[in-house]
Tab-separated table of C-alpha atoms in Angstrom:
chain	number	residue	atom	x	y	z
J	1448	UNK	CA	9.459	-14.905	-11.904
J	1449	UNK	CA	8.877	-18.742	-11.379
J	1450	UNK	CA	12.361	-19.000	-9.553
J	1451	UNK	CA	10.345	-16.269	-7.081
J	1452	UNK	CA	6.765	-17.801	-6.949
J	1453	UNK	CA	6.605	-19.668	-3.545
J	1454	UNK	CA	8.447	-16.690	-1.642
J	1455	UNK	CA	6.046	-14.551	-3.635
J	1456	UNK	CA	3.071	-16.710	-2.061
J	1457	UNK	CA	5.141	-16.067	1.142
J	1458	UNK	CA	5.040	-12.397	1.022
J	1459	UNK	CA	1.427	-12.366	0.356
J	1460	UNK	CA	0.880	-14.168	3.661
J	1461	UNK	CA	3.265	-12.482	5.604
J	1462	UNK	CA	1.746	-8.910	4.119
J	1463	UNK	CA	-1.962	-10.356	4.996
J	1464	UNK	CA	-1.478	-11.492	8.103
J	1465	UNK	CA	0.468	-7.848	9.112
J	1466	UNK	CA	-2.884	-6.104	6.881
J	1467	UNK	CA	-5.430	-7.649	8.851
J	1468	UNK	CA	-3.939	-7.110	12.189
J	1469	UNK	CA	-2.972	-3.306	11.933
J	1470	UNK	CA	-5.568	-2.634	8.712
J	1471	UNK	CA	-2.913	-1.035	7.032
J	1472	UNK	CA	0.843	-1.664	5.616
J	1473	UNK	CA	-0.451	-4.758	2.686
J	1474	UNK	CA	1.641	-2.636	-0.026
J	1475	UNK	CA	4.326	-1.138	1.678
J	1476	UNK	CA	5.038	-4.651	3.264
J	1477	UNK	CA	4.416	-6.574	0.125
J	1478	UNK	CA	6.411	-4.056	-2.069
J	1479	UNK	CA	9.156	-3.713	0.032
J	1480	UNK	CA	9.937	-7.400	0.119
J	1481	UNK	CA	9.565	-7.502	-3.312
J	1482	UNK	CA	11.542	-5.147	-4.106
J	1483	UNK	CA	14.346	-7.009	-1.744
J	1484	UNK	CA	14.192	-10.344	-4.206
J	1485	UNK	CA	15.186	-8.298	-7.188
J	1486	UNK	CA	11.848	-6.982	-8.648
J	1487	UNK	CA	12.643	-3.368	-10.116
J	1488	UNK	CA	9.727	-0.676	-8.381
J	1489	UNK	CA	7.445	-0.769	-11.238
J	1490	UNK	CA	7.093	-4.230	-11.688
J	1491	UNK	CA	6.271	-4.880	-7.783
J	1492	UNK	CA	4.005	-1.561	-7.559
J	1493	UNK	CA	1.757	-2.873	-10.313
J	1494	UNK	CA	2.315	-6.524	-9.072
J	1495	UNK	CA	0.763	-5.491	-5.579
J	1496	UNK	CA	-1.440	-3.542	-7.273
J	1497	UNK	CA	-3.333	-5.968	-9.402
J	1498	UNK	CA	-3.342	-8.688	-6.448
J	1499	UNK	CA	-5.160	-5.564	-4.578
J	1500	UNK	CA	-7.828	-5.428	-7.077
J	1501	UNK	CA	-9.518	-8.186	-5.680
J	1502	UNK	CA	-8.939	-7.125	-1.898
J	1503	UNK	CA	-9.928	-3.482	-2.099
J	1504	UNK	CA	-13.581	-4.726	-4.194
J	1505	UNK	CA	-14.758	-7.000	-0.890
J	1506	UNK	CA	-13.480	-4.500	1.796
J	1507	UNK	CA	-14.775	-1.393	-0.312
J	1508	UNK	CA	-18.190	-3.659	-0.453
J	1509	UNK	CA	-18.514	-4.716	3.062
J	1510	UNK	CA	-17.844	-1.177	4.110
J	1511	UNK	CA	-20.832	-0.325	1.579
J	1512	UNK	CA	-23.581	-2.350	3.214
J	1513	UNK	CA	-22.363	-1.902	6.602
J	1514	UNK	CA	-22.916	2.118	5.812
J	1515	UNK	CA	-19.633	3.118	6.601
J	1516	UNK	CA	-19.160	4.923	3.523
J	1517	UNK	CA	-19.424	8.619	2.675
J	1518	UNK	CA	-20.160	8.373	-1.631
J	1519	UNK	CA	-19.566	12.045	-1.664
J	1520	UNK	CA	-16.186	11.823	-0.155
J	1521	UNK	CA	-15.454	8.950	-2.193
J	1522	UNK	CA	-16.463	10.422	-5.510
J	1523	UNK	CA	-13.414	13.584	-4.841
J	1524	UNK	CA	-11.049	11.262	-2.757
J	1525	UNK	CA	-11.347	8.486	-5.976
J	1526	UNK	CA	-10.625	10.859	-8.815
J	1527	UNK	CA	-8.018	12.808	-7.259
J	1528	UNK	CA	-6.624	9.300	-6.178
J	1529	UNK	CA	-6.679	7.806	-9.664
J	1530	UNK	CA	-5.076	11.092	-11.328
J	1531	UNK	CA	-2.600	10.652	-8.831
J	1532	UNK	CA	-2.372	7.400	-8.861
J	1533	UNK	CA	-2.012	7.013	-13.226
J	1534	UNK	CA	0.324	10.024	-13.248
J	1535	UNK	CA	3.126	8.163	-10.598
J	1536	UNK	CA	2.321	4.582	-11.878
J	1537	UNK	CA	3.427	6.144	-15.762
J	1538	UNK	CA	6.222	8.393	-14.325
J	1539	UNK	CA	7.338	4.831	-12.585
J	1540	UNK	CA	6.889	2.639	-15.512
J	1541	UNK	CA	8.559	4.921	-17.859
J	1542	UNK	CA	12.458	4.950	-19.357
J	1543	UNK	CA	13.216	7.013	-15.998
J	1544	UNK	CA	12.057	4.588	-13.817
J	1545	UNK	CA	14.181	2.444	-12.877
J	1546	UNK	CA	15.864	6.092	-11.664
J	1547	UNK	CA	13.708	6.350	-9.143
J	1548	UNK	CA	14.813	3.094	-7.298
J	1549	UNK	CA	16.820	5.458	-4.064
J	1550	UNK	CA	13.907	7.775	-4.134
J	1551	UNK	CA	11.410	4.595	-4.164
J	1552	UNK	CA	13.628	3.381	-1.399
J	1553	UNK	CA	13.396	6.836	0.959
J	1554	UNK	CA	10.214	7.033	0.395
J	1555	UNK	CA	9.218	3.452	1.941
J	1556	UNK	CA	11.744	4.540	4.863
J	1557	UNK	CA	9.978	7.189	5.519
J	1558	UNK	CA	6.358	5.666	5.813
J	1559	UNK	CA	8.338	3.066	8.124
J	1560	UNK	CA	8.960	6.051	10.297
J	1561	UNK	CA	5.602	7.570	9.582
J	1562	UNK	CA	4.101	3.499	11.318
J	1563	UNK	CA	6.864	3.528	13.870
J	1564	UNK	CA	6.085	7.544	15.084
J	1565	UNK	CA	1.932	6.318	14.967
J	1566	UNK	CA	2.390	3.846	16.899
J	1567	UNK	CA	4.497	5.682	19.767
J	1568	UNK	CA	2.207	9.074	19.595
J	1569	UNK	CA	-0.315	10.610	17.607
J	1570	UNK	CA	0.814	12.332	14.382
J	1571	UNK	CA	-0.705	15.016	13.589
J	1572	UNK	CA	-1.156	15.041	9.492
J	1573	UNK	CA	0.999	17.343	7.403
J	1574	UNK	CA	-1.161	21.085	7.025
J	1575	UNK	CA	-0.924	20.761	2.810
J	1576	UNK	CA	-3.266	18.107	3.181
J	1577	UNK	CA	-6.211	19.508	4.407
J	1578	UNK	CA	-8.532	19.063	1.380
J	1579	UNK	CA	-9.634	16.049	0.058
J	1580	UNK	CA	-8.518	16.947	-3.566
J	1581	UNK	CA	-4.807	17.033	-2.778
J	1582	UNK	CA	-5.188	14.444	-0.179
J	1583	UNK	CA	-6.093	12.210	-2.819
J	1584	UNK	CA	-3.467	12.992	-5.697
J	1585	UNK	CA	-0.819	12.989	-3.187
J	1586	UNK	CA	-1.698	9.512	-1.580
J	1587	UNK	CA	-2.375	7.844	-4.916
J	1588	UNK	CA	0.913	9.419	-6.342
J	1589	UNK	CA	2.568	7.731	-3.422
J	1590	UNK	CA	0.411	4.997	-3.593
J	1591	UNK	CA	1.207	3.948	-7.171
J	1592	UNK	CA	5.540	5.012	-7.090
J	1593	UNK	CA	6.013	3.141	-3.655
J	1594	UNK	CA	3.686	0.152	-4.005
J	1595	UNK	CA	1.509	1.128	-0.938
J	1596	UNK	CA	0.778	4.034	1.104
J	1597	UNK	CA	-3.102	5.042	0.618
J	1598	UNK	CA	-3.412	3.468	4.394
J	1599	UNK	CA	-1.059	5.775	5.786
J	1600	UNK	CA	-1.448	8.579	4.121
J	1601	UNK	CA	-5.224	8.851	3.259
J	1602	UNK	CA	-6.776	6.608	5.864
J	1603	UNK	CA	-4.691	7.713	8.982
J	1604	UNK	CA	-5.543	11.821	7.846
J	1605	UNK	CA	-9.192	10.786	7.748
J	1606	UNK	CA	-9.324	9.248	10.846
J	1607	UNK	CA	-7.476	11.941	12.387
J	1608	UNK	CA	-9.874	14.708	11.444
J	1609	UNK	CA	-13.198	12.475	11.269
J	1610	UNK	CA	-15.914	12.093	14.487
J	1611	UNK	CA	-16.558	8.922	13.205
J	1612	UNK	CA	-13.540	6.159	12.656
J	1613	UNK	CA	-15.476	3.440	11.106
J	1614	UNK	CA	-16.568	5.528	8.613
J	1615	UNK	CA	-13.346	7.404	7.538
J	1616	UNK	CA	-11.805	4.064	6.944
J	1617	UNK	CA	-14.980	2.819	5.194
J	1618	UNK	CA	-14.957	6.001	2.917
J	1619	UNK	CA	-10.757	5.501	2.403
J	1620	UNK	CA	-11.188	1.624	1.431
J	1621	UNK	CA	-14.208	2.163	-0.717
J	1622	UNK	CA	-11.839	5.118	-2.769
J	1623	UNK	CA	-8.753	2.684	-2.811
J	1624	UNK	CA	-10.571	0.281	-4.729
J	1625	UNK	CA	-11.149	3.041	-7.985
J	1626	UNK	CA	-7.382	3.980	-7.369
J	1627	UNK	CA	-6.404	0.661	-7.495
J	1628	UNK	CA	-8.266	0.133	-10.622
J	1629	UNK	CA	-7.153	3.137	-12.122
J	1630	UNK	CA	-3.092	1.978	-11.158
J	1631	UNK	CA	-3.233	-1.230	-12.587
J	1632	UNK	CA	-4.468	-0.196	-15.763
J	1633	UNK	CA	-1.802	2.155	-16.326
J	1634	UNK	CA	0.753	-0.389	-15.202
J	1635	UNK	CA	-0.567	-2.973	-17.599
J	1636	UNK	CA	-0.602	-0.420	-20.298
J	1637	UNK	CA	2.902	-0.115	-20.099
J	1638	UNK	CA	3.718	-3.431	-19.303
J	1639	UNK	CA	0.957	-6.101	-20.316
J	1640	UNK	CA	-0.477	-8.138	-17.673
J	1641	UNK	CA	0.814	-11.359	-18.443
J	1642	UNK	CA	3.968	-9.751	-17.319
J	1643	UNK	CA	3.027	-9.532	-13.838
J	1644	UNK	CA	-0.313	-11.890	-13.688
J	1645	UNK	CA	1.711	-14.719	-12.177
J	1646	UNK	CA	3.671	-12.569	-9.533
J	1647	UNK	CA	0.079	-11.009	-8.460
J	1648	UNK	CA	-2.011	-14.609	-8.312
J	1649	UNK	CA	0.854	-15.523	-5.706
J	1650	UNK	CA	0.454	-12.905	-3.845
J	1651	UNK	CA	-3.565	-13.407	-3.780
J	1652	UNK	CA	-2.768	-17.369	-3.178
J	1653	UNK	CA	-0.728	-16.379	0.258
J	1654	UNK	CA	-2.817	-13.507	1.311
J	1655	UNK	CA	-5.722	-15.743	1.415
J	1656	UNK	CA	-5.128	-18.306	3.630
J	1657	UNK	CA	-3.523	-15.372	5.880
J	1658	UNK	CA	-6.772	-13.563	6.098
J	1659	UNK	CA	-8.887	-15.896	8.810
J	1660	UNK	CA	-5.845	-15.870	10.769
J	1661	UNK	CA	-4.789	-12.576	11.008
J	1662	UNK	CA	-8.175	-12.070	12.352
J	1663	UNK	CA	-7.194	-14.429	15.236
J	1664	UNK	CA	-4.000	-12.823	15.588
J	1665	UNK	CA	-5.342	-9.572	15.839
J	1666	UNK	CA	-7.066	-10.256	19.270
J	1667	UNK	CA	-3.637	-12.023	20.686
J	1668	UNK	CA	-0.814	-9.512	19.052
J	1669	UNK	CA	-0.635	-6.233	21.329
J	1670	UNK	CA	-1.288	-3.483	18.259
J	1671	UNK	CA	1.600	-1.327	19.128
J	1672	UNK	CA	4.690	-3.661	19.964
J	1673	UNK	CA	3.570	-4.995	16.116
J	1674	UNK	CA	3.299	-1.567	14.251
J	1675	UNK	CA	6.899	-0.673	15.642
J	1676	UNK	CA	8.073	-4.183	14.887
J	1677	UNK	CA	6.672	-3.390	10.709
J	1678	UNK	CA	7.909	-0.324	10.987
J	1679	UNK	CA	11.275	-1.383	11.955
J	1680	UNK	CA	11.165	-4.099	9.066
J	1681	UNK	CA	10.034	-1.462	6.071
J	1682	UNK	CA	12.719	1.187	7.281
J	1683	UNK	CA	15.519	-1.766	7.092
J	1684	UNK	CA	14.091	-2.836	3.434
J	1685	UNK	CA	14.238	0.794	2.623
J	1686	UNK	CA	17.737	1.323	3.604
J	1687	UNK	CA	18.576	-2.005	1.793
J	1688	UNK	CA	17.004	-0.856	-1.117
J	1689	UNK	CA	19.455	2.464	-0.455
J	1690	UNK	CA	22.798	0.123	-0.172
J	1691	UNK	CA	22.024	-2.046	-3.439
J	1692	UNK	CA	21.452	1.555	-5.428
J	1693	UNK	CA	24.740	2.193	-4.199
J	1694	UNK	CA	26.460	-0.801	-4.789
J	1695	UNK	CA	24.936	-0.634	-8.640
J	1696	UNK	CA	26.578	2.865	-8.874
J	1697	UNK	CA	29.988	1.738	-7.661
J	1698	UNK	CA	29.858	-2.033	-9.520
């Protein structure tokens, strides 16, 4: 993990800066890249996880006093979320998980194509998700076995069917924080958190500096040409992911 420390702070910032200028895609970014320098799926998930602790807490709290949050939502959305969440980060984390590595893989492909098809059109969300209870198992089940995905997934549905934008995504960040929570304990249950502490304070070390200007970015960047651009990348690391699973198989 030391070898990996400095591109680890370099992931963070790249992740951040693509965060704050599309408010989504921190953990399939960060994961994905992680994932590409050799960390198995577990480790990064609960790597990107922890480092998200601290994220999720100020954007859950801003979105608090700036009334943008809907408790009783929250309060469904954040249990279903954390059952979801604990069940994938234990199915990940246990003697099958390094298994899971191809589907891991297909799954960040597909949320590349789920960014890419967003950006193009608007997609309208899958009909099994119309209430809040699955909504929230399913995106903290992805959330916690791909690294990232509660954006996508719970946030983009919300906004879809809401009136009000600003509060769906206040009401979807203030619930991510409890899933987060909830993740990262089960990951450090199974693997101690000195066993990813270092991986996640790089992360937090390059997402910070990235924050103020991603902001700046934001207002320069044209939204879509960038969402199709991340989408390309996490689709590519996906399919890399695919051709090293492989290459295991046939070594």
């Amino acid at each position: 993990m030391d070898d990996y420390f400095w591109w680890i702070v370099l992931i963070g910032f790249v992740a951040q800066l693509i965060d704050g200028a599309l408010g989504m895609a921190y953990g399939l970014t960060s994961t994905s890249l992680l994932i590409t320098i050799g960390l198995p799926p577990a480790h990064a998930s609960a790597t990107v996880h922890a480092a998200e602790i601290a994220t999720t807490a100020v954007s859950g709290t801003a979105h608090h006093f700036a009334r943008n949050v809907d408790w009783r939502m929250v309060r469904i959305l954040a249990i279903a979320g954390a059952v979801g969440g604990c069940v994938g980060a234990a199915l990940l984390s246990s003697g099958i998980g390094k298994y899971l590595a191809p589907a891991v893989a297909l799954y960040l492909s597909a949320l590349g194509v789920l960014v890419i098809a967003k950006a193009i059109r608007k997609v309208q969300p899958p009909a099994a998700m119309r209430g809040l209870t699955p909504l929230g198992l399913i995106g903290g089940f992805l959330d916690a076995v791909g690294g990232g995905g509660w954006g996508p997934i719970v946030s983009s549905t919300l906004v879809y069917r809401g009136s009000e934008p600003h509060r769906m995504l206040g009401t979807s960040a203030a619930a991510e924080f409890f899933v987060t929570v909830a993740i990262t304990v089960t990951f450090a249950g199974s693997f101690g958190l000195e066993s990813f502490g270092m991986a996640a304070l790089a992360l937090v070390l390059g997402g910070v500096p990235a924050a103020p200007l991603a902001a700046v970015l934001v207002k320069v960047i044209p939204r879509k040409p960038l969402m199709i651009a991340v989408g390309v990348l996490i689709v590519t690391l996906g399919i890399l992911g695919l051709y090293r699973f492989a290459g295991s198989l046939m070594a």
